Short mmCIF file of C-alpha atoms in Angstrom, two decimals:
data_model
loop_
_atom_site.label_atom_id
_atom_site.label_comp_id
_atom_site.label_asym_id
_atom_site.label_seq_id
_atom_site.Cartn_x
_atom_site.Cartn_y
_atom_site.Cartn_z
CA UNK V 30 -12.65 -50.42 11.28
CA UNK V 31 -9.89 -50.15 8.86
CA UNK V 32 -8.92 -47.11 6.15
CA UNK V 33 -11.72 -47.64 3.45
CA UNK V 34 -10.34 -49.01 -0.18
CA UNK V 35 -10.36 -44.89 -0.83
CA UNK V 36 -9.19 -43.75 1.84
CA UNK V 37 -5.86 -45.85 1.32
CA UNK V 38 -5.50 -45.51 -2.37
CA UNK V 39 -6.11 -41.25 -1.32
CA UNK V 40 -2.68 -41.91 1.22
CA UNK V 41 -0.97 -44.19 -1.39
CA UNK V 42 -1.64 -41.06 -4.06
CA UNK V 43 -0.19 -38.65 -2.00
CA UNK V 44 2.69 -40.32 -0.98
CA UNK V 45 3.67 -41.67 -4.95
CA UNK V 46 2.76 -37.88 -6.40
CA UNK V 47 4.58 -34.67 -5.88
CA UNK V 48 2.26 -32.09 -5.11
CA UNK V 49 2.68 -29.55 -7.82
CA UNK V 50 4.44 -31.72 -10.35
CA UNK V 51 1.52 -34.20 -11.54
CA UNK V 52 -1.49 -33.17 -13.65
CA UNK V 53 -4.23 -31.66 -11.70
CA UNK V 54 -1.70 -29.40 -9.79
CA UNK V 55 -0.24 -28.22 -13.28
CA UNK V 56 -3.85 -27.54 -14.35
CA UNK V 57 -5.19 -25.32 -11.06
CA UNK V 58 -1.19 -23.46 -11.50
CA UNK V 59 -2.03 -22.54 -15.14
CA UNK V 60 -5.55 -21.86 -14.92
CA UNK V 61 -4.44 -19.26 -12.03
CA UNK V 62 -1.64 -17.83 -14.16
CA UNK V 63 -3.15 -18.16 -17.66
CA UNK V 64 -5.99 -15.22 -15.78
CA UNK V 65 -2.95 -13.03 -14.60
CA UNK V 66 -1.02 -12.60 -17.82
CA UNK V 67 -4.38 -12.40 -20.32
CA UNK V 68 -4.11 -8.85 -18.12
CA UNK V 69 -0.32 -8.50 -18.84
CA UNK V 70 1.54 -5.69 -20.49
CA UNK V 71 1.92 -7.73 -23.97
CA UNK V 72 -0.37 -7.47 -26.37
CA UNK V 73 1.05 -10.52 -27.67
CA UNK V 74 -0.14 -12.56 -24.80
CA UNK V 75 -3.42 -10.57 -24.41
CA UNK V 76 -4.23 -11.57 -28.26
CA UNK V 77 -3.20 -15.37 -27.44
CA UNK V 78 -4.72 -15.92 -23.91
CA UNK V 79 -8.32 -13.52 -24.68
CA UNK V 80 -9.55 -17.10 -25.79
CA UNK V 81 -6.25 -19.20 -24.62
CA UNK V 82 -7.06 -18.31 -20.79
CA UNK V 83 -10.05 -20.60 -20.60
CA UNK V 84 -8.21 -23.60 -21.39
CA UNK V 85 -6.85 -24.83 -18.83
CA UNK V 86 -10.08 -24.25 -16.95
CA UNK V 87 -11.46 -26.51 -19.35
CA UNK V 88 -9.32 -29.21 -18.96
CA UNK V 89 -9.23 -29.27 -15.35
CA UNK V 90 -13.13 -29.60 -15.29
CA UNK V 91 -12.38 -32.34 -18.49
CA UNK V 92 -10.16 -33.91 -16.32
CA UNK V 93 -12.04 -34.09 -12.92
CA UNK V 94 -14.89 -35.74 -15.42
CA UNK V 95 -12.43 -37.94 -16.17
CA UNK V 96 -11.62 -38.60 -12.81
CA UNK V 97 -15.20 -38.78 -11.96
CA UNK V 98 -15.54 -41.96 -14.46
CA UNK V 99 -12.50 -43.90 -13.23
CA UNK V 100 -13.98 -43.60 -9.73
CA UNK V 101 -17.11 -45.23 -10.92
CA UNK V 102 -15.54 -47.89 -12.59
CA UNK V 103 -13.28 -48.92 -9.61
CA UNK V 104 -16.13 -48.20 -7.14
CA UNK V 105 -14.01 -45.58 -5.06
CA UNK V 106 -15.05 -42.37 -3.98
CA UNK V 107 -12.37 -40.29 -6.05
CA UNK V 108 -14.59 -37.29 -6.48
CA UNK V 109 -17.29 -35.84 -4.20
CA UNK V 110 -20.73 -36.17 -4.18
CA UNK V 111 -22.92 -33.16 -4.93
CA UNK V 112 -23.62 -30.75 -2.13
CA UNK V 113 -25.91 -27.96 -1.40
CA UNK V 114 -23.45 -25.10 -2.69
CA UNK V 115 -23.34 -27.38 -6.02
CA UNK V 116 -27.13 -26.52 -6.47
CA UNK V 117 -27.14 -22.72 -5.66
CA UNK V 118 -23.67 -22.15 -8.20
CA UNK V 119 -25.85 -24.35 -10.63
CA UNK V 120 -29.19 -22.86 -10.31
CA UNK V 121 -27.33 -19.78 -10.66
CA UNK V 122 -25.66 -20.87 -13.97
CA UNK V 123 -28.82 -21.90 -15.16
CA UNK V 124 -30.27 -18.38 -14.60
CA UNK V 125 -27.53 -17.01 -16.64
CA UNK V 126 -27.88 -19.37 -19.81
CA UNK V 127 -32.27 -18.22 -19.41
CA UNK V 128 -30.83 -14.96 -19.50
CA UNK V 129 -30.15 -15.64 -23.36
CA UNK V 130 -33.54 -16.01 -24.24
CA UNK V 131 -34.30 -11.95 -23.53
CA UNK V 132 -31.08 -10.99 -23.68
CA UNK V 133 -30.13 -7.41 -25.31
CA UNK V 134 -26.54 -9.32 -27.16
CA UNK V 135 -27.92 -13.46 -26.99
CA UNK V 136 -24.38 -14.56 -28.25
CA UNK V 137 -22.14 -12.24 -25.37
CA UNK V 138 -24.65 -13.81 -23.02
CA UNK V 139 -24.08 -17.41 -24.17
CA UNK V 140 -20.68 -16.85 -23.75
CA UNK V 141 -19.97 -15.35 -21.10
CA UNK V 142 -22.19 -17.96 -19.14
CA UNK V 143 -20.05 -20.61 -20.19
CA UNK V 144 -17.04 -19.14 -18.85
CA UNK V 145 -18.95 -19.19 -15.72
CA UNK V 146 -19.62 -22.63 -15.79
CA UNK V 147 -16.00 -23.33 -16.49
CA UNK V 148 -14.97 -21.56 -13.77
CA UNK V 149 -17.40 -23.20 -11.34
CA UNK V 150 -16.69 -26.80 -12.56
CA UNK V 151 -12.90 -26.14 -12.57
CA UNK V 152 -12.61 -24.64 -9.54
CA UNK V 153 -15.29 -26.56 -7.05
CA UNK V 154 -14.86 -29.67 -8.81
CA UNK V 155 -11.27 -29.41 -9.80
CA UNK V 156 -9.32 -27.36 -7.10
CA UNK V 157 -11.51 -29.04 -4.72
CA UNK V 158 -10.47 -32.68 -5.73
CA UNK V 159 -6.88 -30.70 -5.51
CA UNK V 160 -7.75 -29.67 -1.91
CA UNK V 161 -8.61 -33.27 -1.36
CA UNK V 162 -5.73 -35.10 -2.35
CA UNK V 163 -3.15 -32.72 -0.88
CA UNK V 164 -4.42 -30.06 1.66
CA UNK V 165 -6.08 -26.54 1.02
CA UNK V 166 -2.22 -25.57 2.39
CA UNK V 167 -1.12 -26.47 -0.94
CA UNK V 168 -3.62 -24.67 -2.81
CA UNK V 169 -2.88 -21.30 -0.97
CA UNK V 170 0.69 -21.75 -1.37
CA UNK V 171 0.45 -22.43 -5.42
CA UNK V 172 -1.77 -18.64 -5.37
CA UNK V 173 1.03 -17.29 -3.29
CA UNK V 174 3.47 -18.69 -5.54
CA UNK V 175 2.03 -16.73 -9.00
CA UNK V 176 1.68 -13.39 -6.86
CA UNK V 177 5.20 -13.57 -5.91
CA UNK V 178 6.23 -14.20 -9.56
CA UNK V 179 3.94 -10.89 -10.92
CA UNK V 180 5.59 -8.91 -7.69
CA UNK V 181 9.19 -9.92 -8.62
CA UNK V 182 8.29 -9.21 -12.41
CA UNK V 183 6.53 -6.11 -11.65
CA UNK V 184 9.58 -4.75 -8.98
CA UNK V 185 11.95 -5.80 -11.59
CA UNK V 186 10.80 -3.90 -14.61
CA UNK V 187 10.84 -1.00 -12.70
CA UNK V 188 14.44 -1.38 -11.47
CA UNK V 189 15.65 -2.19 -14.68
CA UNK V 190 13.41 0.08 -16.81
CA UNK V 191 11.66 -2.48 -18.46
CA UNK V 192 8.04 -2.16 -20.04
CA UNK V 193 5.88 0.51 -18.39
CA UNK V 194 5.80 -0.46 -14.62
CA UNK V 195 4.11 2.92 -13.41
CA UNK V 196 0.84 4.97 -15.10
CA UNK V 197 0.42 8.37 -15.11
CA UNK V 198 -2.10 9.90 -13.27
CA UNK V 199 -3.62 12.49 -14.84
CA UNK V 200 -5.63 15.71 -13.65
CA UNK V 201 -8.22 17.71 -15.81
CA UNK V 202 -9.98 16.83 -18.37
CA UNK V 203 -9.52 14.18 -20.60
CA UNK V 204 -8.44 16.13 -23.68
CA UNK V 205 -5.75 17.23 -21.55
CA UNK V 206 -4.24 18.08 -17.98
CA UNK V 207 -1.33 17.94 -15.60
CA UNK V 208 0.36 14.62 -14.89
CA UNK V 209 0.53 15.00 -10.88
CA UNK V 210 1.59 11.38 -9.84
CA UNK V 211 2.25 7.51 -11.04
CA UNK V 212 0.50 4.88 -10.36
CA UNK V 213 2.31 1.78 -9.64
CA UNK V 214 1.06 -0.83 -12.45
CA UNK V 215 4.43 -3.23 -12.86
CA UNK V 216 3.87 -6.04 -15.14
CA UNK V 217 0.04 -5.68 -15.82
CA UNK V 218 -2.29 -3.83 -18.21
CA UNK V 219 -3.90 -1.74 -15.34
CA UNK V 220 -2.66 -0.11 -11.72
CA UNK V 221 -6.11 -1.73 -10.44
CA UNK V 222 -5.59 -4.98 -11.34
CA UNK V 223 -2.30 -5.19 -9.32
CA UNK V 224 -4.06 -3.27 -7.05
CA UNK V 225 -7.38 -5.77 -6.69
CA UNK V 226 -4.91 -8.72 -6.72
CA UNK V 227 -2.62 -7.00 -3.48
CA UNK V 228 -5.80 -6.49 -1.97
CA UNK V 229 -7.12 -9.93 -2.04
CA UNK V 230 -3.80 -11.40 -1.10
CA UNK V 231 -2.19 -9.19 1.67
CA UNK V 232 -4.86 -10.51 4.61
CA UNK V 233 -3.52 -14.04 3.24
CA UNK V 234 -0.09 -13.23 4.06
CA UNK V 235 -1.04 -11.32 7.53
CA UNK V 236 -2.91 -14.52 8.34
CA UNK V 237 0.20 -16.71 7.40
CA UNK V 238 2.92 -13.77 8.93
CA UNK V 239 0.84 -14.53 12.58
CA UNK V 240 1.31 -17.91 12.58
CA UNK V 241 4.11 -18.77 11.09
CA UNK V 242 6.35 -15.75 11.79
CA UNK V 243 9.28 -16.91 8.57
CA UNK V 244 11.65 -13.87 7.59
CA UNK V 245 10.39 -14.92 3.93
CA UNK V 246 6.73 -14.28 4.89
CA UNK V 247 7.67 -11.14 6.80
CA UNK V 248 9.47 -9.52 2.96
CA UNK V 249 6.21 -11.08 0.83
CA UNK V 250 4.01 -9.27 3.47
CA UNK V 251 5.79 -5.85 3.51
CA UNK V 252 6.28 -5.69 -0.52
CA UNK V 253 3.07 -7.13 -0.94
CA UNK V 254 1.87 -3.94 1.29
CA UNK V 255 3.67 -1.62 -0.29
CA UNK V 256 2.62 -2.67 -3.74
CA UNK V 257 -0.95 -2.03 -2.63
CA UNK V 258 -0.12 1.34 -1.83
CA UNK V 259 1.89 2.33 -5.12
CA UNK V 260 -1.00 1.08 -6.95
CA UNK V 261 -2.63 4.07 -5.80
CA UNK V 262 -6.17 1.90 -5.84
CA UNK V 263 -8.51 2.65 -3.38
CA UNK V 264 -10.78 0.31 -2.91
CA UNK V 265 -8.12 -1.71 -2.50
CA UNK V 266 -6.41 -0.25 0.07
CA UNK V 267 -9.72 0.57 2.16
CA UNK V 268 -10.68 -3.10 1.64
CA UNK V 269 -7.49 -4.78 2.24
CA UNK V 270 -7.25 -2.47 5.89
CA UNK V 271 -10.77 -3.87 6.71
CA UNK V 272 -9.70 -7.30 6.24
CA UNK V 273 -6.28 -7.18 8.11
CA UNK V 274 -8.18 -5.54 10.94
CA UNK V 275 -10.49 -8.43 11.12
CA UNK V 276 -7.58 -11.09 11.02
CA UNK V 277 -5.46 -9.29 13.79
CA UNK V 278 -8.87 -9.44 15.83
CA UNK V 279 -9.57 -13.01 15.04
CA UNK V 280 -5.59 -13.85 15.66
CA UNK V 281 -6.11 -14.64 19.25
CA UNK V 282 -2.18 -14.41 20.43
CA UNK V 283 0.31 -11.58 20.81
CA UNK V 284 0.51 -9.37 17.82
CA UNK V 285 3.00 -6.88 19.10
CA UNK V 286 6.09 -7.90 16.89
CA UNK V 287 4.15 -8.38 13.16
CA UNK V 288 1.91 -4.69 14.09
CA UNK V 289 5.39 -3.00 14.85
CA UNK V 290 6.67 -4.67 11.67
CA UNK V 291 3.46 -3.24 9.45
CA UNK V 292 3.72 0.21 11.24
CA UNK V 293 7.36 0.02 10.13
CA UNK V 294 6.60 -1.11 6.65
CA UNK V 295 4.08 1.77 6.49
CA UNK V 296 6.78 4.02 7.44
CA UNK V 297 9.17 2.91 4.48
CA UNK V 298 5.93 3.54 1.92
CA UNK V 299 4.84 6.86 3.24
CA UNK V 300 9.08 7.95 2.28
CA UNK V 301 8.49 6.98 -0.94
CA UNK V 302 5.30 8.40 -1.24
CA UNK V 303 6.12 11.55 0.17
CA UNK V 304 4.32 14.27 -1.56
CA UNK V 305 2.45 12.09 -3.18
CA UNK V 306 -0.28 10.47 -0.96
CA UNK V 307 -2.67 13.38 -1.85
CA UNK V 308 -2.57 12.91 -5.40
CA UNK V 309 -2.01 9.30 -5.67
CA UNK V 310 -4.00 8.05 -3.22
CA UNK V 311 -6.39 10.45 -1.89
CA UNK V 312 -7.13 12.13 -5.16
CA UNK V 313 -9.35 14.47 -3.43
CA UNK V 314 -10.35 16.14 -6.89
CA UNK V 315 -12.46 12.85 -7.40
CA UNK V 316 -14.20 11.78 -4.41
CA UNK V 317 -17.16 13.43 -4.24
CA UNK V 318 -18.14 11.86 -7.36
CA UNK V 319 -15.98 8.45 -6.78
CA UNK V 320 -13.96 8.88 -9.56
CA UNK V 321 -17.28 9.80 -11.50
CA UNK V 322 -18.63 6.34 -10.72
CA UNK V 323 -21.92 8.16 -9.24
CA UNK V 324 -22.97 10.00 -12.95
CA UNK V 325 -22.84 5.82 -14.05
CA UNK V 326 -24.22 4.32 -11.39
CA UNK V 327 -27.51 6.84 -11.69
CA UNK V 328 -27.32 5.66 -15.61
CA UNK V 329 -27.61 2.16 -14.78
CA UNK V 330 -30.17 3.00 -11.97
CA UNK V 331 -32.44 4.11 -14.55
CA UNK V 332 -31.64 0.69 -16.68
CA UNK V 333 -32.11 -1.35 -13.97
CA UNK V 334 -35.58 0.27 -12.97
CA UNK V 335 -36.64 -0.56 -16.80
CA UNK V 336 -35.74 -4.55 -16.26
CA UNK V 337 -35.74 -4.71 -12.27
CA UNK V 338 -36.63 -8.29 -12.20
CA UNK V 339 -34.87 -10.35 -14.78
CA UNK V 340 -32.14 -7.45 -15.91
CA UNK V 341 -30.69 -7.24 -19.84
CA UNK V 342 -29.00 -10.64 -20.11
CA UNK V 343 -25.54 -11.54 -18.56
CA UNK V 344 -22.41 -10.35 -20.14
CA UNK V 345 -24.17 -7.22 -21.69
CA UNK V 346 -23.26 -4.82 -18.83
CA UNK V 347 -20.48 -2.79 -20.83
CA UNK V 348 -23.27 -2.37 -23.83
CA UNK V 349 -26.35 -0.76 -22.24
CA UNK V 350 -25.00 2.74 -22.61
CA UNK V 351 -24.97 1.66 -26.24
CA UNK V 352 -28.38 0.20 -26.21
CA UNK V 353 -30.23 2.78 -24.27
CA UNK V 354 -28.87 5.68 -26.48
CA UNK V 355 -27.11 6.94 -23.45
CA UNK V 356 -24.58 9.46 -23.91
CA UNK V 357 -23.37 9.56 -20.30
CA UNK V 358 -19.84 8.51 -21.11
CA UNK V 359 -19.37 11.80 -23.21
CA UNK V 360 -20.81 14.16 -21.22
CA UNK V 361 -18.90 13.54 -17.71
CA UNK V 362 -15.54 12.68 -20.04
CA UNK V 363 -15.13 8.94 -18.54
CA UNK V 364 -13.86 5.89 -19.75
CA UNK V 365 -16.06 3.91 -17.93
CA UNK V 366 -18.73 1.55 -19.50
CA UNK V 367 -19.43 -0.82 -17.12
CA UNK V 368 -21.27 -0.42 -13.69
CA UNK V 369 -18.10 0.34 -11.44
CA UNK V 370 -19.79 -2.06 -8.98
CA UNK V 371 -20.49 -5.92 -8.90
CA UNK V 372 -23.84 -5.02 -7.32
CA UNK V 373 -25.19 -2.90 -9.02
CA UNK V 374 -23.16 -4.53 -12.71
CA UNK V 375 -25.83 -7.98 -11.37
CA UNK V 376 -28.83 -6.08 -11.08
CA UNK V 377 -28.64 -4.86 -14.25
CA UNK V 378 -27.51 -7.94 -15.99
CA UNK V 379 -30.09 -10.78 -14.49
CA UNK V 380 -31.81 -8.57 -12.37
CA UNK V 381 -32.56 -7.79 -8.70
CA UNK V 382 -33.14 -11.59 -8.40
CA UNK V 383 -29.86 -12.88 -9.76
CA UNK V 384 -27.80 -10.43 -7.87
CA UNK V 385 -29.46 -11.36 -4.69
CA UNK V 386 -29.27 -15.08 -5.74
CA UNK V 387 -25.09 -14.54 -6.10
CA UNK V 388 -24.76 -11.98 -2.84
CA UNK V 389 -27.19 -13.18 -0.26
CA UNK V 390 -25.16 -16.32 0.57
CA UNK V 391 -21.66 -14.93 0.26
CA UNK V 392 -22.93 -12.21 2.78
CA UNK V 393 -23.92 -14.90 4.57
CA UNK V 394 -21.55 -17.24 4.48
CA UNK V 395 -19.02 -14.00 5.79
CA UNK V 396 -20.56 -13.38 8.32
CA UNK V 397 -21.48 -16.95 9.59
CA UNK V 398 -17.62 -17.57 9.50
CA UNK V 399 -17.25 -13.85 11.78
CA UNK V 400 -19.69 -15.65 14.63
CA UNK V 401 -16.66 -18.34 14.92
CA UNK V 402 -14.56 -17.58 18.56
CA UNK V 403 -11.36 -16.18 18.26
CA UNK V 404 -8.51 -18.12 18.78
CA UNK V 405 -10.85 -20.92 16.51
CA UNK V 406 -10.52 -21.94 13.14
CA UNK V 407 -8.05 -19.66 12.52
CA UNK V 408 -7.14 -20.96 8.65
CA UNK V 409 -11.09 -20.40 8.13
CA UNK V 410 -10.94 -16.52 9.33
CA UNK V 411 -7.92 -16.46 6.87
CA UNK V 412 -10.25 -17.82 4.35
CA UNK V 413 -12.88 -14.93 5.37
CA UNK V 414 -10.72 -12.18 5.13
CA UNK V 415 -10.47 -12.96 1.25
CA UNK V 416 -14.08 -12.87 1.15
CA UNK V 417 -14.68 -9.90 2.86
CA UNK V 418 -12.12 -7.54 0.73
CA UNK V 419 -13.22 -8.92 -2.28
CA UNK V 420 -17.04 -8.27 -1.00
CA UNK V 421 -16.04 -4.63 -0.26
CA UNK V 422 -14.44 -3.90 -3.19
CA UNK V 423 -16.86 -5.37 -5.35
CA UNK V 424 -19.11 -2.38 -4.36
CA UNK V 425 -16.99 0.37 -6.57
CA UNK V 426 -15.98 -1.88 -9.25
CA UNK V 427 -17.29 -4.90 -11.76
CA UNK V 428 -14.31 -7.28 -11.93
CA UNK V 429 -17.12 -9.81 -9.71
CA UNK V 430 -18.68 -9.79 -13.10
CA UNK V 431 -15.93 -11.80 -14.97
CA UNK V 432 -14.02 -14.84 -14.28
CA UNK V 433 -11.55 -13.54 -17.18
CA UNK V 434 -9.48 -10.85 -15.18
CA UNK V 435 -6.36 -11.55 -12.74
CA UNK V 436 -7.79 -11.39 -9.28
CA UNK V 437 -11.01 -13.62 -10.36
CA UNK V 438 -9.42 -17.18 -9.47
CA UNK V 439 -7.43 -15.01 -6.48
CA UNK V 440 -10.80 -14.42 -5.03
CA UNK V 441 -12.85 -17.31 -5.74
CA UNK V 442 -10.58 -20.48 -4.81
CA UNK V 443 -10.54 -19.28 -1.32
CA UNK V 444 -14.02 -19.07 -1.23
CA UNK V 445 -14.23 -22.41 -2.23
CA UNK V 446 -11.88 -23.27 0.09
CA UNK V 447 -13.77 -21.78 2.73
CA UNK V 448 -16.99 -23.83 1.54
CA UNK V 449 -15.24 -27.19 1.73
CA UNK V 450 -14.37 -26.48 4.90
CA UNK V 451 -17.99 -25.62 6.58
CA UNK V 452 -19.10 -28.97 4.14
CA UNK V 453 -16.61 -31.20 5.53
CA UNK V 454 -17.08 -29.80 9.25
CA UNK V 455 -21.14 -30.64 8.83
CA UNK V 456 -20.28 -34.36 7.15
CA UNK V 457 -18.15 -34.90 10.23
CA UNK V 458 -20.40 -33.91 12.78
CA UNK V 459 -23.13 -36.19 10.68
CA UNK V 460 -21.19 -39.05 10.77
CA UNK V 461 -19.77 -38.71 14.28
CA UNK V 462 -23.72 -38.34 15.37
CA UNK V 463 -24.52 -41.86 13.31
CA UNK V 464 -21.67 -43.46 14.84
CA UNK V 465 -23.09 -41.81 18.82
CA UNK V 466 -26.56 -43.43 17.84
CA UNK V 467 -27.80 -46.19 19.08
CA UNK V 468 -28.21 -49.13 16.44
CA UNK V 469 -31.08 -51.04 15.04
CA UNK V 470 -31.11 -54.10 13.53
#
């Protein structure tokens, strides 16, 4: 048989369109960049994107609708149908909005769970129908493209003494205490958020540095590296080594050259951080409490063993200290008030049920994708090794619990990538098994 009526007007589309320059590629760009700079140094862009970031997630998913409809009329199949991960993300969703009806802050909660179900519709209806019309390649490369633009903004404000590209790190007590090092931060609001983002994209670039092996690639990866490192974020690093590991193990070929290239560009960071990888990375004064994550995380023990089942209500995580009276915050002198950890942050918010709901299958789904041969699938490992840091780091910090920060839409566009792939490898084998059976009239 011949291409279908969709399958031709798909080729025609992608031969009359420019990838990046036509709507729906504007709209995944700014949705992905809109989340970055909300995080920037400005407070004039944090004040316009706190509300302005969600808009172009809203008109993506507005205009996949709209795509939706056109199919319809013109009886093409322009947008997918609904698949299995379509009714866990939903059922999910709908667990949040319930959430409102007990919920310790009912308008946070309402909220919040729409920003959810923005970010689900935008990014596995929109991105997807992206990924359709032009190749997950392109979708990696427009991420890629907005981390190199915060690394060359970031690099350059601290070459030219713009802004406040490093943090000090501090020592003591909070009242006071001895600045020891600085934290790398560049162009953003936090050293962790640069540091989360590096962490999510390095094991990208490793993947794409093994099999492509461009001098370009080779500079992204080793900045990219060394920006992880400045950042001083630990989780980070730990989870961003994890994930390399995996995709040098998974890379099936000779990886002499790009090893001896990392080993080199490890050499170059430890020079500049001479001194300073004690008290900038190691920070030994703080891990035996984490950074004095444990004296919350045995706060919001106790609050999730009050509501173990159905938890406080989404979005409400940073407000329990509030709402239990708890004073924890003053007596161990820390700044944080959420969970410092996506696990434990889920519990707490829609209970033991909705975290495992949300976990379970991305556990799964990580290591199902591990099982695959070496040497196999190698873009899909790629895919994994996104998952997997952003799994591990989820368990000392709460940015899981927001679509609103910079390394949200880093973190979960691969995963959907990742999903379209195992959907599209099972439709495949279905039809290919139709097509082997014998038919019936």
């Amino acid at each position: 048989m011949g291409e279908t009526i969709s399958s031709q007007y798909a080729s025609a589309y992608r031969r009359r369109v420019h990838p990046y320059f036509n709507v729906l590629g504007v709209l995944v760009f700014a949705s992905v960049l809109a989340m970055v700079l909300a995080q920037a140094q400005s407070q004039r862009l944090e004040s316009l994107l706190y509300y302005g970031r969600w808009i172009p997630l809203g008109l993506l998913t507005t205009y996949s609708v709209g795509q939706w409809a056109m199919a319809l009329r013109w009886q093409e199949a322009a947008i997918r149908p609904l698949r299995g991960v379509d009714g866990w993300a939903l059922s999910w969703i709908l667990l949040l909005y319930a959430s409102t009806v007990y919920s310790v802050a009912p308008e946070t909660t309402l909220m919040i769970a729409t920003t959810f179900f923005l970010g689900y519709s935008a990014v596995f209806w929109g991105v997807w129908k992206y990924a359709d019309q032009f190749g997950e390649e392109r979708v990696l490369k427009l991420l890629l493209a907005i981390f190199l633009l915060v690394l060359v903004a970031s690099w350059g404000s601290w070459v030219g003494g713009l802004g406040r590209p490093l943090s000090p790190q501090f020592v003591g007590t909070r009242s006071g205490g001895l600045i020891i090092s600085s934290r790398f931060q560049g162009v953003l609001e936090n050293p962790n958020s640069l540091g989360l983002v590096s962490a999510l994209v390095v094991p990208m670039l490793l993947g794409y540095a093994l099999k492509r092996r461009k001098a370009y690639i080779y500079v992204m990866l080793g900045v990219s590296i060394i920006t992880l490192l400045y950042t001083g974020n630990r989780s980070g690093i730990g989870a961003s080594t994890v994930a390399c590991g995996y995709i040098l193990w998974k890379g099936g070929k000779s990886k002499k050259g790009l090893v001896a290239f990392v080993l080199l560009v490890l050499l170059v960071a430890g020079y500049g951080l001479r001194g300073q990888v004690e008290a900038l990375i190691l920070r030994t004064d703080t891990l035996d409490t984490a950074s004095q994550r444990t004296f919350i995380w045995e706060a919001f023990f106790e609050y999730i063993r009050n509501r173990p089942l159905l938890g406080h209500g989404w979005g409400t995580e940073d407000l329990l200290h509030d709402y239990y009276g708890s004073d924890v915050m003053e007596i161990h002198h820390t700044r944080i008030a959420l969970a410092a950890s996506a696990y434990i942050g889920y519990a707490a918010q829609v209970g033991l049920l909705g975290a495992a709901m949300v976990f379970f299958p991305l556990l799964w789904l990580a290591g199902r994708v591990a099982l695959i041969p070496r040497g196999y699938q190698f873009r899909a490992h790629v895919l994994n090794s996104v998952l997997i840091a952003g799994l591990i780091t989820a368990t000392v910090s709460s940015w899981m619990s927001s679509l609103g920060n910079a390394q949200s839409l880093f973190f979960w566009i691969p995963v959907m990538l990742l999903v379209r792939r195992r959907v599209r490898a099972r439709t495949q084998r279905r039809e290919q098994g139709a097509e082997a059976s014998p038919r019936t009239s």
